[in-house]
Amino acid sequence: MAPVSRKRHVSSAVAEQQTDKRVKIEPNHKVEEILQSKKHANAVYDIFELLQSEKVADVVGAAGACSRLFCCLLQRREMFQGKVPPEEEAMSGHYSPQEKYSIFMRHRYSSCVEMLLELLDHELHQIAESGLCCLMQFAAAEGNHPLLDLDWSEHHSFPRELILAVVNKLLSKTVDSSLLISRFQEFLEMDDVRYYVMSSVRENLTKVMDRSRGEVLPVYQSNVFTLMSNISIPNQESELTSFMVKQGANHADWKAAKLKEHKRVFEKMWLGFLKYQLPSNMYKKVLVILHDSVLPHMSEPSLMIDFLTAAYEMGGGISLLALNGLFILIHEHNLDYPDFYKKLYSLLEPSVFHVKYRARFFHLANLFLSSSHLPAYLVAAFAKRLARLALTAPPTGLLIALPFIYNLIRRHPSVRVLLHRPSEEEATVVDPYVMEEEDPAQCGALESSLWEIKTLQKHHHPDVSKAAGLINTPLVQQEEDISKVLETTTYQLMEQELKQTVVKKIPLEFETAAHFLQGGGGALGRHFCLTFTSV
């Protein structure tokens, strides 16, 4: 940061005494002096000196003093308004003392803003937070007492340049700003601030990512996502009631007061972020909130189709998370995805029972397979693949998979043949189902049977063996509610067993031993004995 200029105001006749012994500066006292008399204008440099101090208390106190000083000057309109002339020109030109003072303080205000912006990168959160709060107080004061003549109907004298500068500092390429952004969330609750922050984020994204040629910038993209994910759009225009800048008579024409403009900028911001390559862990963070916090607030959610289909093709956990967004686009916006079920079928792998998003996947898969118009071969393929995966699944996964399979059979009577197909007991039967086949139409599931569920009837866990035993009885038409078991954990299963009121006594041996090494018919006692020796 450039050092603070030590130029003096021409009307100030008293020079500061230069002594080796420094006197403690009271910033609030200096503010009082400046506001009471213009001849003390140079005292602003003392406040700036504290603002660059290494002591936390000095910096915090100086930031508060700057806020009080310049907000008051803005309210009094004692700073030069309009395009400010260069300071050297103003001091030597044909300006009145009052004009020279206003130009001087206007330049000091600009210097203060620059120093406060530098504080946003400070390693101590308390200092960075003080700088942020002071800048936002400047924005509020400048918005209600503008320094420039702006287009009132479009921007309502909002301090766009100052908000853009703050956003540019929050979106650092080298420093994690998540803690400071969480503090900034308080200001995002104001509708006009949120609108111009979204515009600033989009502008910053275009500039930074185009310069880096779209390369992955993990720290920067993480800061952008943190800021964007804290932005929530109201559902109705009547909810746009909180504004930092007081609304004038023509506020109805102000873009920040229109919900459709908020949605438009919100949509452009997210599309601008997602069009560039993201870090691998960022895809999951985006997809977790996309269906709930992004798509409902977009003007045209179908514009997300390219991102969601690309994520769906990636495989693994990312594909599982992309299902939420695709579900909304398919069911609510008539998205046509020809190979959707083929890809969904390929997601059924052993790892699906162990991933963090298991409950979400089975919930959505259950919805996608609820249609009665699905072909029998497709439903049979899903039922058979789940049954095969069940052979190696944990008990918590089996308590989901088995009711899931039964529900598929209940919905589609044409696949009941998987339950009742006769088999030759004496001959070895080869299962026609091909697990490795990626196309559900070619896997041969409809010619197979659910012998895997018969095998699970001898499972070690009683709840699993009981659920598998249902295949021996006619299935009732009422579907089972799998939502109750989607979140079940191994710990919960163990707790259920331990809390059972009836505990059976399990024999551990046939003959109770009365003495050590005396069980088993006395054989151990005849051949072994214990001797104790003292050391």
Short mmCIF file of C-alpha atoms in Angstrom, two decimals:
data_model
loop_
_atom_site.label_atom_id
_atom_site.label_comp_id
_atom_site.label_asym_id
_atom_site.label_seq_id
_atom_site.Cartn_x
_atom_site.Cartn_y
_atom_site.Cartn_z
CA MET A 1 0.00 0.00 0.00
CA ALA A 2 1.27 3.45 -0.84
CA PRO A 3 2.29 5.56 2.19
CA VAL A 4 -0.16 8.16 3.37
CA SER A 5 0.50 11.59 1.91
CA ARG A 6 1.46 14.16 4.56
CA LYS A 7 0.23 17.24 2.65
CA ARG A 8 -1.25 19.91 4.87
CA HIS A 9 -4.40 21.89 4.32
CA VAL A 10 -3.59 25.44 3.30
CA SER A 11 -5.85 26.97 5.94
CA SER A 12 -4.00 25.18 8.75
CA ALA A 13 -1.31 27.50 10.15
CA VAL A 14 -0.19 25.39 13.06
CA ALA A 15 2.45 22.76 12.35
CA GLU A 16 2.75 19.65 14.50
CA GLN A 17 5.66 19.65 16.91
CA GLN A 18 8.22 16.97 16.10
CA THR A 19 9.43 15.37 19.32
CA ASP A 20 11.10 12.09 20.10
CA LYS A 21 8.62 11.39 22.89
CA ARG A 22 5.35 10.35 21.28
CA VAL A 23 2.06 11.32 22.89
CA LYS A 24 -0.74 8.76 22.76
CA ILE A 25 -3.25 9.74 20.10
CA GLU A 26 -6.94 9.60 21.00
CA PRO A 27 -8.73 9.09 17.65
CA ASN A 28 -12.15 10.16 18.92
CA HIS A 29 -10.64 13.36 20.29
CA LYS A 30 -9.11 14.05 16.89
CA VAL A 31 -12.48 13.52 15.23
CA GLU A 32 -14.05 16.07 17.57
CA GLU A 33 -11.35 18.59 16.70
CA ILE A 34 -11.85 18.14 12.95
CA LEU A 35 -15.63 18.37 13.12
CA GLN A 36 -15.54 21.43 15.33
CA SER A 37 -13.06 23.45 13.30
CA LYS A 38 -11.67 23.20 9.77
CA LYS A 39 -8.30 24.44 10.98
CA HIS A 40 -7.73 20.99 12.56
CA ALA A 41 -8.17 19.18 9.24
CA ASN A 42 -4.59 17.87 9.34
CA ALA A 43 -5.47 15.82 12.44
CA VAL A 44 -6.88 13.25 10.03
CA TYR A 45 -3.28 12.13 9.39
CA ASP A 46 -2.94 11.17 13.05
CA ILE A 47 -5.98 8.91 12.70
CA PHE A 48 -4.49 7.38 9.54
CA GLU A 49 -1.27 6.70 11.42
CA LEU A 50 -3.19 4.66 13.98
CA LEU A 51 -5.01 2.88 11.15
CA GLN A 52 -1.63 1.56 10.01
CA SER A 53 -0.49 0.61 13.51
CA GLU A 54 0.58 -2.90 14.48
CA LYS A 55 -1.60 -2.83 17.61
CA VAL A 56 -5.06 -4.30 17.25
CA ALA A 57 -6.70 -1.82 19.64
CA ASP A 58 -5.23 1.14 17.75
CA VAL A 59 -6.44 -0.12 14.36
CA VAL A 60 -9.93 -0.95 15.61
CA GLY A 61 -10.23 2.42 17.34
CA ALA A 62 -8.97 4.28 14.26
CA ALA A 63 -11.45 2.44 12.00
CA GLY A 64 -14.31 3.50 14.25
CA ALA A 65 -13.03 7.07 14.24
CA CYS A 66 -12.80 7.09 10.44
CA SER A 67 -16.36 5.85 10.22
CA ARG A 68 -17.63 8.58 12.50
CA LEU A 69 -15.62 11.33 10.78
CA PHE A 70 -16.36 10.67 7.13
CA CYS A 71 -19.99 9.62 7.64
CA CYS A 72 -20.54 12.93 9.38
CA LEU A 73 -18.78 14.84 6.59
CA LEU A 74 -20.92 13.05 4.01
CA GLN A 75 -24.06 13.95 5.91
CA ARG A 76 -22.95 17.58 6.18
CA ARG A 77 -21.97 17.51 2.50
CA GLU A 78 -18.60 18.99 3.38
CA MET A 79 -16.73 16.83 0.86
CA PHE A 80 -16.41 17.80 -2.79
CA GLN A 81 -19.22 16.37 -4.93
CA GLY A 82 -18.79 15.28 -8.52
CA LYS A 83 -15.55 14.51 -10.31
CA VAL A 84 -12.87 15.66 -7.91
CA PRO A 85 -9.93 17.66 -9.37
CA PRO A 86 -6.30 16.65 -8.60
CA GLU A 87 -5.24 17.84 -5.19
CA GLU A 88 -2.19 19.76 -6.42
CA GLU A 89 -4.31 21.61 -8.95
CA ALA A 90 -6.97 22.42 -6.37
CA MET A 91 -4.56 23.81 -3.79
CA SER A 92 -2.87 26.07 -6.33
CA GLY A 93 -5.93 26.94 -8.41
CA HIS A 94 -8.61 29.59 -8.05
CA TYR A 95 -10.75 27.83 -5.46
CA SER A 96 -12.26 29.32 -2.35
CA PRO A 97 -11.04 28.16 1.09
CA GLN A 98 -14.27 26.20 1.53
CA GLU A 99 -13.80 24.43 -1.81
CA LYS A 100 -10.16 23.66 -1.02
CA TYR A 101 -11.22 22.12 2.28
CA SER A 102 -13.90 19.98 0.63
CA ILE A 103 -11.42 18.80 -2.04
CA PHE A 104 -8.80 18.04 0.63
CA MET A 105 -11.23 15.93 2.69
CA ARG A 106 -12.51 14.20 -0.42
CA HIS A 107 -8.97 13.02 -1.21
CA ARG A 108 -8.48 11.94 2.41
CA TYR A 109 -11.71 9.95 2.16
CA SER A 110 -10.35 8.13 -0.91
CA SER A 111 -7.10 7.38 0.94
CA CYS A 112 -9.07 6.05 3.91
CA VAL A 113 -11.08 3.74 1.67
CA GLU A 114 -7.87 2.35 0.15
CA MET A 115 -6.36 1.68 3.58
CA LEU A 116 -9.52 -0.01 4.82
CA LEU A 117 -9.61 -2.23 1.72
CA GLU A 118 -6.05 -3.32 2.50
CA LEU A 119 -7.15 -4.27 6.01
CA LEU A 120 -9.56 -6.85 4.57
CA ASP A 121 -6.52 -9.04 3.82
CA HIS A 122 -5.20 -8.77 7.38
CA GLU A 123 -4.39 -12.06 9.09
CA LEU A 124 -6.27 -11.03 12.25
CA HIS A 125 -10.01 -11.39 11.82
CA GLN A 126 -10.80 -8.60 14.30
CA ILE A 127 -8.90 -6.07 12.20
CA ALA A 128 -10.35 -7.31 8.91
CA GLU A 129 -13.85 -7.22 10.39
CA SER A 130 -13.38 -3.64 11.59
CA GLY A 131 -12.29 -2.60 8.10
CA LEU A 132 -15.29 -4.33 6.53
CA CYS A 133 -17.83 -2.77 8.88
CA CYS A 134 -16.34 0.69 8.37
CA LEU A 135 -16.48 0.33 4.57
CA MET A 136 -20.12 -0.75 4.68
CA GLN A 137 -20.93 2.24 6.89
CA PHE A 138 -19.27 4.40 4.24
CA ALA A 139 -21.44 2.70 1.60
CA ALA A 140 -24.61 3.45 3.55
CA ALA A 141 -23.65 7.08 4.10
CA GLU A 142 -22.48 7.54 0.53
CA GLY A 143 -25.67 5.95 -0.80
CA ASN A 144 -27.90 8.33 1.11
CA HIS A 145 -25.60 11.34 0.50
CA PRO A 146 -24.04 10.56 -2.90
CA LEU A 147 -20.75 12.09 -4.01
CA LEU A 148 -21.52 11.54 -7.69
CA ASP A 149 -24.56 12.26 -9.82
CA LEU A 150 -25.83 8.85 -10.91
CA ASP A 151 -28.75 7.67 -13.01
CA TRP A 152 -31.46 7.77 -10.33
CA SER A 153 -33.98 5.61 -12.18
CA GLU A 154 -31.56 2.74 -12.83
CA HIS A 155 -29.15 2.71 -9.90
CA HIS A 156 -30.78 4.94 -7.30
CA SER A 157 -27.47 6.64 -6.39
CA PHE A 158 -26.15 3.35 -5.01
CA PRO A 159 -22.36 3.34 -4.33
CA ARG A 160 -21.65 0.59 -6.86
CA GLU A 161 -17.91 1.29 -7.11
CA LEU A 162 -17.38 0.92 -3.37
CA ILE A 163 -19.34 -2.34 -3.18
CA LEU A 164 -17.40 -3.68 -6.18
CA ALA A 165 -14.12 -2.85 -4.44
CA VAL A 166 -15.24 -4.68 -1.28
CA VAL A 167 -16.33 -7.74 -3.27
CA ASN A 168 -13.02 -7.79 -5.16
CA LYS A 169 -11.16 -7.97 -1.84
CA LEU A 170 -13.43 -10.66 -0.42
CA LEU A 171 -12.83 -12.79 -3.52
CA SER A 172 -9.11 -13.16 -2.91
CA LYS A 173 -7.05 -15.58 -5.01
CA THR A 174 -4.62 -16.37 -2.18
CA VAL A 175 -6.41 -15.84 1.17
CA ASP A 176 -9.34 -17.88 2.48
CA SER A 177 -12.03 -15.26 3.18
CA SER A 178 -14.74 -17.62 4.47
CA LEU A 179 -14.74 -16.15 7.99
CA LEU A 180 -14.99 -12.58 6.73
CA ILE A 181 -17.67 -13.54 4.21
CA SER A 182 -19.74 -15.03 7.02
CA ARG A 183 -19.59 -11.61 8.69
CA PHE A 184 -20.55 -9.99 5.40
CA GLN A 185 -23.73 -12.09 5.29
CA GLU A 186 -25.40 -9.58 7.60
CA PHE A 187 -25.22 -6.96 4.86
CA LEU A 188 -26.53 -9.39 2.21
CA GLU A 189 -29.89 -9.35 3.98
CA MET A 190 -30.41 -5.85 2.54
CA ASP A 191 -32.02 -6.17 -0.88
CA ASP A 192 -30.10 -3.45 -2.70
CA VAL A 193 -26.75 -4.61 -1.29
CA ARG A 194 -27.51 -8.18 -2.36
CA TYR A 195 -28.44 -7.06 -5.89
CA TYR A 196 -25.23 -5.09 -6.45
CA VAL A 197 -23.08 -7.74 -4.77
CA MET A 198 -24.40 -10.29 -7.28
CA SER A 199 -23.56 -7.93 -10.15
CA SER A 200 -20.08 -7.38 -8.68
CA VAL A 201 -19.45 -11.12 -8.30
CA ARG A 202 -20.36 -11.73 -11.94
CA GLU A 203 -18.10 -8.88 -13.07
CA ASN A 204 -15.23 -10.12 -10.91
CA LEU A 205 -15.64 -13.70 -12.18
CA THR A 206 -15.42 -12.63 -15.79
CA LYS A 207 -12.30 -10.57 -15.18
CA VAL A 208 -10.39 -13.07 -13.03
CA MET A 209 -11.26 -16.29 -14.85
CA ASP A 210 -10.69 -14.83 -18.31
CA ARG A 211 -7.25 -13.61 -17.24
CA SER A 212 -6.39 -17.05 -15.91
CA ARG A 213 -7.78 -18.61 -19.12
CA GLY A 214 -10.32 -20.60 -17.15
CA GLU A 215 -7.77 -22.52 -15.09
CA VAL A 216 -8.71 -23.98 -11.72
CA LEU A 217 -8.11 -21.48 -8.89
CA PRO A 218 -9.07 -23.44 -5.75
CA VAL A 219 -8.82 -20.64 -3.17
CA TYR A 220 -10.51 -18.05 -5.38
CA GLN A 221 -13.32 -20.36 -6.51
CA SER A 222 -13.88 -21.45 -2.92
CA ASN A 223 -14.29 -17.80 -1.88
CA VAL A 224 -16.69 -17.18 -4.76
CA PHE A 225 -18.79 -20.21 -3.84
CA THR A 226 -18.85 -19.24 -0.15
CA LEU A 227 -20.12 -15.77 -1.01
CA MET A 228 -22.69 -16.97 -3.56
CA SER A 229 -24.04 -19.72 -1.31
CA ASN A 230 -24.81 -17.06 1.32
CA ILE A 231 -27.09 -15.24 -1.13
CA SER A 232 -30.78 -16.05 -0.77
CA ILE A 233 -33.39 -14.58 -3.12
CA PRO A 234 -36.89 -13.69 -1.78
CA ASN A 235 -39.82 -15.65 -3.15
CA GLN A 236 -42.11 -12.67 -3.75
CA GLU A 237 -41.53 -9.07 -4.78
CA SER A 238 -43.46 -7.87 -1.75
CA GLU A 239 -40.60 -9.22 0.39
CA LEU A 240 -38.19 -6.65 -1.09
CA THR A 241 -38.53 -4.20 1.76
CA SER A 242 -35.04 -3.88 3.30
CA PHE A 243 -32.82 -1.32 1.59
CA MET A 244 -29.57 0.27 2.70
CA VAL A 245 -30.17 3.32 0.50
CA LYS A 246 -33.35 5.29 1.14
CA GLN A 247 -35.75 5.04 -1.76
CA GLY A 248 -36.79 8.14 -3.66
CA ALA A 249 -39.99 8.98 -5.46
CA ASN A 250 -39.00 6.97 -8.55
CA HIS A 251 -38.02 3.83 -6.67
CA ALA A 252 -40.46 1.75 -8.75
CA ASP A 253 -38.05 2.03 -11.70
CA TRP A 254 -35.06 0.96 -9.62
CA LYS A 255 -33.74 -2.43 -10.73
CA ALA A 256 -32.75 -3.38 -7.18
CA ALA A 257 -36.43 -3.13 -6.19
CA LYS A 258 -37.64 -5.65 -8.79
CA LEU A 259 -37.66 -9.38 -8.11
CA LYS A 260 -37.27 -10.31 -11.78
CA GLU A 261 -34.03 -8.29 -11.90
CA HIS A 262 -32.75 -10.09 -8.81
CA LYS A 263 -33.46 -13.44 -10.44
CA ARG A 264 -31.84 -12.36 -13.69
CA VAL A 265 -28.60 -11.26 -11.99
CA PHE A 266 -28.68 -14.33 -9.70
CA GLU A 267 -28.95 -16.59 -12.73
CA LYS A 268 -26.12 -14.88 -14.62
CA MET A 269 -23.91 -15.03 -11.55
CA TRP A 270 -24.31 -18.79 -11.10
CA LEU A 271 -24.03 -19.56 -14.82
CA GLY A 272 -20.88 -17.44 -14.96
CA PHE A 273 -19.40 -19.44 -12.08
CA LEU A 274 -20.35 -22.88 -13.39
CA LYS A 275 -19.16 -22.39 -16.96
CA TYR A 276 -15.53 -22.65 -15.84
CA GLN A 277 -13.74 -25.78 -14.69
CA LEU A 278 -14.20 -26.38 -10.96
CA PRO A 279 -12.01 -28.17 -8.40
CA SER A 280 -13.18 -31.75 -7.86
CA ASN A 281 -14.47 -31.11 -4.33
CA MET A 282 -16.35 -28.02 -5.53
CA TYR A 283 -18.70 -30.06 -7.73
CA LYS A 284 -20.11 -31.82 -4.70
CA LYS A 285 -20.55 -28.58 -2.75
CA VAL A 286 -22.45 -27.02 -5.65
CA LEU A 287 -24.66 -30.04 -6.30
CA VAL A 288 -25.62 -30.36 -2.63
CA ILE A 289 -27.33 -26.94 -2.68
CA LEU A 290 -28.22 -26.60 -6.39
CA HIS A 291 -31.68 -28.19 -6.30
CA ASP A 292 -32.83 -26.34 -3.19
CA SER A 293 -31.03 -22.98 -3.15
CA VAL A 294 -30.29 -22.21 -6.81
CA LEU A 295 -32.75 -23.74 -9.30
CA PRO A 296 -35.94 -22.40 -7.61
CA HIS A 297 -34.64 -18.81 -7.88
CA MET A 298 -33.54 -18.89 -11.51
CA SER A 299 -35.56 -17.29 -14.30
CA GLU A 300 -34.82 -20.24 -16.62
CA PRO A 301 -33.68 -23.30 -14.63
CA SER A 302 -33.35 -25.28 -17.89
CA LEU A 303 -30.12 -23.34 -18.57
CA MET A 304 -28.50 -25.62 -15.96
CA ILE A 305 -28.96 -28.67 -18.16
CA ASP A 306 -25.42 -28.62 -19.56
CA PHE A 307 -23.82 -28.47 -16.11
CA LEU A 308 -26.07 -31.14 -14.63
CA THR A 309 -25.71 -33.59 -17.50
CA ALA A 310 -21.92 -33.15 -17.45
CA ALA A 311 -21.90 -33.81 -13.69
CA TYR A 312 -24.22 -36.81 -14.14
CA GLU A 313 -21.77 -38.34 -16.61
CA MET A 314 -18.83 -38.08 -14.20
CA GLY A 315 -19.85 -41.09 -12.14
CA GLY A 316 -19.45 -41.79 -8.44
CA GLY A 317 -20.73 -39.44 -5.78
CA ILE A 318 -20.97 -36.52 -8.19
CA SER A 319 -23.47 -38.41 -10.35
CA LEU A 320 -25.53 -39.29 -7.29
CA LEU A 321 -25.73 -35.63 -6.28
CA ALA A 322 -26.62 -34.51 -9.81
CA LEU A 323 -29.82 -36.58 -9.56
CA ASN A 324 -31.50 -33.92 -7.44
CA GLY A 325 -31.16 -31.22 -10.07
CA LEU A 326 -32.05 -33.56 -12.93
CA PHE A 327 -35.16 -34.68 -11.09
CA ILE A 328 -36.39 -31.07 -10.94
CA LEU A 329 -35.63 -30.43 -14.61
CA ILE A 330 -37.25 -33.69 -15.76
CA HIS A 331 -40.41 -33.51 -13.66
CA GLU A 332 -40.99 -29.75 -13.52
CA HIS A 333 -39.41 -28.43 -16.73
CA ASN A 334 -39.96 -31.35 -19.15
CA LEU A 335 -36.29 -32.13 -19.71
CA ASP A 336 -35.72 -34.93 -22.24
CA TYR A 337 -32.79 -37.17 -21.26
CA PRO A 338 -32.81 -40.33 -23.46
CA ASP A 339 -30.12 -42.31 -21.60
CA PHE A 340 -31.15 -41.26 -18.10
CA TYR A 341 -32.21 -44.69 -16.83
CA LYS A 342 -29.22 -46.38 -18.41
CA LYS A 343 -26.95 -44.05 -16.45
CA LEU A 344 -29.01 -44.49 -13.30
CA TYR A 345 -28.64 -48.26 -13.67
CA SER A 346 -24.86 -47.94 -13.92
CA LEU A 347 -24.78 -46.01 -10.63
CA LEU A 348 -25.86 -49.15 -8.78
CA GLU A 349 -22.44 -50.28 -7.56
CA PRO A 350 -21.26 -51.78 -4.26
CA SER A 351 -20.12 -48.34 -3.09
CA VAL A 352 -23.67 -46.99 -3.24
CA PHE A 353 -24.34 -48.55 0.17
CA HIS A 354 -21.38 -46.76 1.75
CA VAL A 355 -21.41 -43.22 0.33
CA LYS A 356 -22.51 -40.24 2.42
CA TYR A 357 -25.38 -39.50 0.03
CA ARG A 358 -26.88 -43.02 0.13
CA ALA A 359 -30.22 -41.88 1.55
CA ARG A 360 -30.62 -39.16 -1.08
CA PHE A 361 -29.81 -41.58 -3.91
CA PHE A 362 -32.33 -44.23 -2.89
CA HIS A 363 -35.00 -41.60 -2.24
CA LEU A 364 -34.60 -40.18 -5.75
CA ALA A 365 -34.21 -43.59 -7.40
CA ASN A 366 -37.47 -44.60 -5.77
CA LEU A 367 -39.16 -41.54 -7.29
CA PHE A 368 -37.71 -42.14 -10.76
CA LEU A 369 -38.86 -45.78 -10.73
CA SER A 370 -42.35 -44.99 -9.48
CA SER A 371 -43.84 -44.53 -12.94
CA SER A 372 -46.16 -47.35 -14.05
CA HIS A 373 -45.16 -46.77 -17.71
CA LEU A 374 -41.62 -48.13 -17.33
CA PRO A 375 -40.93 -51.29 -19.37
CA ALA A 376 -40.75 -54.59 -17.51
CA TYR A 377 -37.17 -55.33 -18.59
CA LEU A 378 -35.98 -52.05 -17.03
CA VAL A 379 -37.68 -52.64 -13.67
CA ALA A 380 -36.43 -56.23 -13.63
CA ALA A 381 -32.88 -55.03 -14.30
CA PHE A 382 -32.96 -52.67 -11.31
CA ALA A 383 -34.49 -55.31 -9.02
CA LYS A 384 -31.99 -57.97 -10.07
CA ARG A 385 -28.94 -55.68 -9.82
CA LEU A 386 -29.96 -54.58 -6.33
CA ALA A 387 -30.47 -58.20 -5.31
CA ARG A 388 -27.00 -59.12 -6.56
CA LEU A 389 -25.42 -56.16 -4.73
CA ALA A 390 -27.29 -57.18 -1.60
CA LEU A 391 -25.09 -60.29 -1.27
CA THR A 392 -22.20 -58.11 -0.08
CA ALA A 393 -24.07 -55.12 1.36
CA PRO A 394 -24.01 -54.18 5.07
CA PRO A 395 -27.16 -54.74 7.16
CA THR A 396 -28.11 -51.04 6.99
CA GLY A 397 -27.99 -51.20 3.19
CA LEU A 398 -29.97 -54.45 3.06
CA LEU A 399 -32.79 -52.95 5.12
CA ILE A 400 -33.12 -50.39 2.30
CA ALA A 401 -32.52 -52.66 -0.68
CA LEU A 402 -35.02 -55.41 0.22
CA PRO A 403 -38.08 -53.12 0.70
CA PHE A 404 -36.96 -51.24 -2.42
CA ILE A 405 -37.06 -54.45 -4.48
CA TYR A 406 -40.44 -55.47 -3.03
CA ASN A 407 -41.89 -52.06 -3.92
CA LEU A 408 -40.71 -52.44 -7.52
CA ILE A 409 -42.48 -55.79 -7.75
CA ARG A 410 -45.66 -54.37 -6.22
CA ARG A 411 -45.78 -51.54 -8.77
CA HIS A 412 -45.04 -53.76 -11.76
CA PRO A 413 -46.84 -57.13 -11.60
CA SER A 414 -45.15 -58.18 -14.86
CA VAL A 415 -41.86 -58.72 -13.00
CA ARG A 416 -43.39 -61.10 -10.42
CA VAL A 417 -41.97 -63.85 -12.58
CA LEU A 418 -38.66 -63.16 -10.80
CA LEU A 419 -40.27 -64.56 -7.64
CA HIS A 420 -42.13 -67.56 -9.02
CA ARG A 421 -39.90 -68.91 -11.77
CA PRO A 422 -39.41 -72.69 -11.10
CA SER A 423 -35.86 -74.06 -10.96
CA GLU A 424 -34.44 -77.57 -11.30
CA GLU A 425 -33.28 -78.57 -7.84
CA GLU A 426 -31.12 -81.47 -8.97
CA ALA A 427 -29.37 -79.76 -11.86
CA THR A 428 -27.01 -76.81 -11.65
CA VAL A 429 -28.78 -73.75 -13.06
CA VAL A 430 -26.76 -70.98 -14.71
CA ASP A 431 -28.10 -67.49 -13.99
CA PRO A 432 -28.74 -65.76 -17.34
CA TYR A 433 -28.30 -62.35 -15.72
CA VAL A 434 -25.06 -60.58 -16.78
CA MET A 435 -23.93 -58.24 -14.02
CA GLU A 436 -21.24 -56.60 -16.17
CA GLU A 437 -23.67 -55.55 -18.91
CA GLU A 438 -24.19 -51.75 -18.80
CA ASP A 439 -27.37 -51.75 -20.87
CA PRO A 440 -30.38 -52.85 -18.76
CA ALA A 441 -32.11 -54.02 -21.95
CA GLN A 442 -29.34 -56.54 -22.65
CA CYS A 443 -28.52 -57.83 -19.14
CA GLY A 444 -31.06 -60.69 -19.19
CA ALA A 445 -32.64 -59.81 -15.84
CA LEU A 446 -36.19 -60.70 -16.93
CA GLU A 447 -35.09 -64.29 -17.63
CA SER A 448 -33.51 -64.65 -14.17
CA SER A 449 -34.85 -64.99 -10.62
CA LEU A 450 -34.24 -63.38 -7.23
CA TRP A 451 -32.39 -66.32 -5.74
CA GLU A 452 -30.14 -63.84 -3.91
CA ILE A 453 -33.00 -62.94 -1.56
CA LYS A 454 -33.44 -66.64 -0.72
CA THR A 455 -29.79 -66.68 0.24
CA LEU A 456 -30.25 -63.71 2.57
CA GLN A 457 -32.80 -65.65 4.60
CA LYS A 458 -29.81 -67.13 6.43
CA HIS A 459 -28.23 -63.74 7.12
CA HIS A 460 -26.66 -63.26 10.54
CA HIS A 461 -28.75 -60.18 11.32
CA PRO A 462 -32.29 -61.12 12.40
CA ASP A 463 -33.92 -58.06 10.82
CA VAL A 464 -32.35 -58.86 7.45
CA SER A 465 -33.31 -62.55 7.53
CA LYS A 466 -36.84 -61.57 8.53
CA ALA A 467 -37.09 -59.08 5.64
CA ALA A 468 -35.73 -61.65 3.19
CA GLY A 469 -38.29 -64.17 4.42
CA LEU A 470 -41.13 -62.06 3.05
CA ILE A 471 -40.36 -63.44 -0.39
CA ASN A 472 -41.88 -66.75 0.71
CA THR A 473 -45.28 -65.16 1.30
CA PRO A 474 -47.61 -63.29 -1.07
CA LEU A 475 -46.66 -59.60 -1.11
CA VAL A 476 -49.37 -57.23 0.07
CA GLN A 477 -50.32 -54.40 -2.30
CA GLN A 478 -49.46 -51.67 0.18
CA GLU A 479 -45.94 -50.38 -0.46
CA GLU A 480 -43.40 -50.14 2.34
CA ASP A 481 -42.24 -46.70 3.39
CA ILE A 482 -38.48 -46.83 2.88
CA SER A 483 -37.99 -43.27 4.17
CA LYS A 484 -37.95 -44.67 7.71
CA VAL A 485 -34.80 -46.71 7.07
CA LEU A 486 -32.87 -44.44 4.68
CA GLU A 487 -30.92 -42.77 7.50
CA THR A 488 -30.44 -45.85 9.68
CA THR A 489 -26.84 -46.37 10.83
CA THR A 490 -25.00 -49.38 12.19
CA TYR A 491 -24.85 -47.70 15.59
CA GLN A 492 -28.65 -47.36 15.63
CA LEU A 493 -29.08 -51.04 14.76
CA MET A 494 -26.84 -52.02 17.67
CA GLU A 495 -28.73 -49.71 20.01
CA GLN A 496 -32.03 -51.29 19.00
CA GLU A 497 -30.69 -54.75 19.81
CA LEU A 498 -29.30 -53.66 23.18
CA LYS A 499 -32.56 -51.97 24.19
CA GLN A 500 -34.72 -55.04 23.60
CA THR A 501 -36.68 -55.91 26.75
CA VAL A 502 -36.37 -59.69 26.28
CA VAL A 503 -32.78 -60.91 26.39
CA LYS A 504 -32.25 -64.59 25.74
CA LYS A 505 -29.60 -66.48 27.71
CA ILE A 506 -27.15 -67.95 25.25
CA PRO A 507 -25.17 -71.07 26.46
CA LEU A 508 -21.43 -70.68 26.07
CA GLU A 509 -20.41 -74.29 26.95
CA PHE A 510 -22.00 -77.66 27.65
CA GLU A 511 -20.56 -78.19 31.13
CA THR A 512 -20.13 -75.42 33.64
CA ALA A 513 -16.58 -75.31 34.96
CA ALA A 514 -16.28 -75.20 38.73
CA HIS A 515 -12.50 -74.62 38.81
CA PHE A 516 -9.92 -73.19 36.45
CA LEU A 517 -8.85 -75.77 33.81
CA GLN A 518 -11.42 -78.23 35.11
CA GLY A 519 -13.96 -78.23 32.30
CA GLY A 520 -14.37 -80.56 29.35
CA GLY A 521 -14.69 -83.86 31.24
CA GLY A 522 -11.64 -83.25 33.44
CA ALA A 523 -9.15 -83.89 30.64
CA LEU A 524 -7.39 -80.58 31.24
CA GLY A 525 -7.25 -81.25 34.97
CA ARG A 526 -5.60 -84.62 34.45
CA HIS A 527 -2.82 -83.36 32.23
CA PHE A 528 -2.27 -79.77 33.36
CA CYS A 529 -1.94 -78.06 36.69
CA LEU A 530 -1.14 -74.59 37.92
CA THR A 531 1.84 -74.00 40.17
CA PHE A 532 2.68 -70.74 41.86
CA THR A 533 6.22 -69.86 42.76
CA SER A 534 7.44 -66.94 44.78
CA VAL A 535 10.18 -64.78 43.42
#
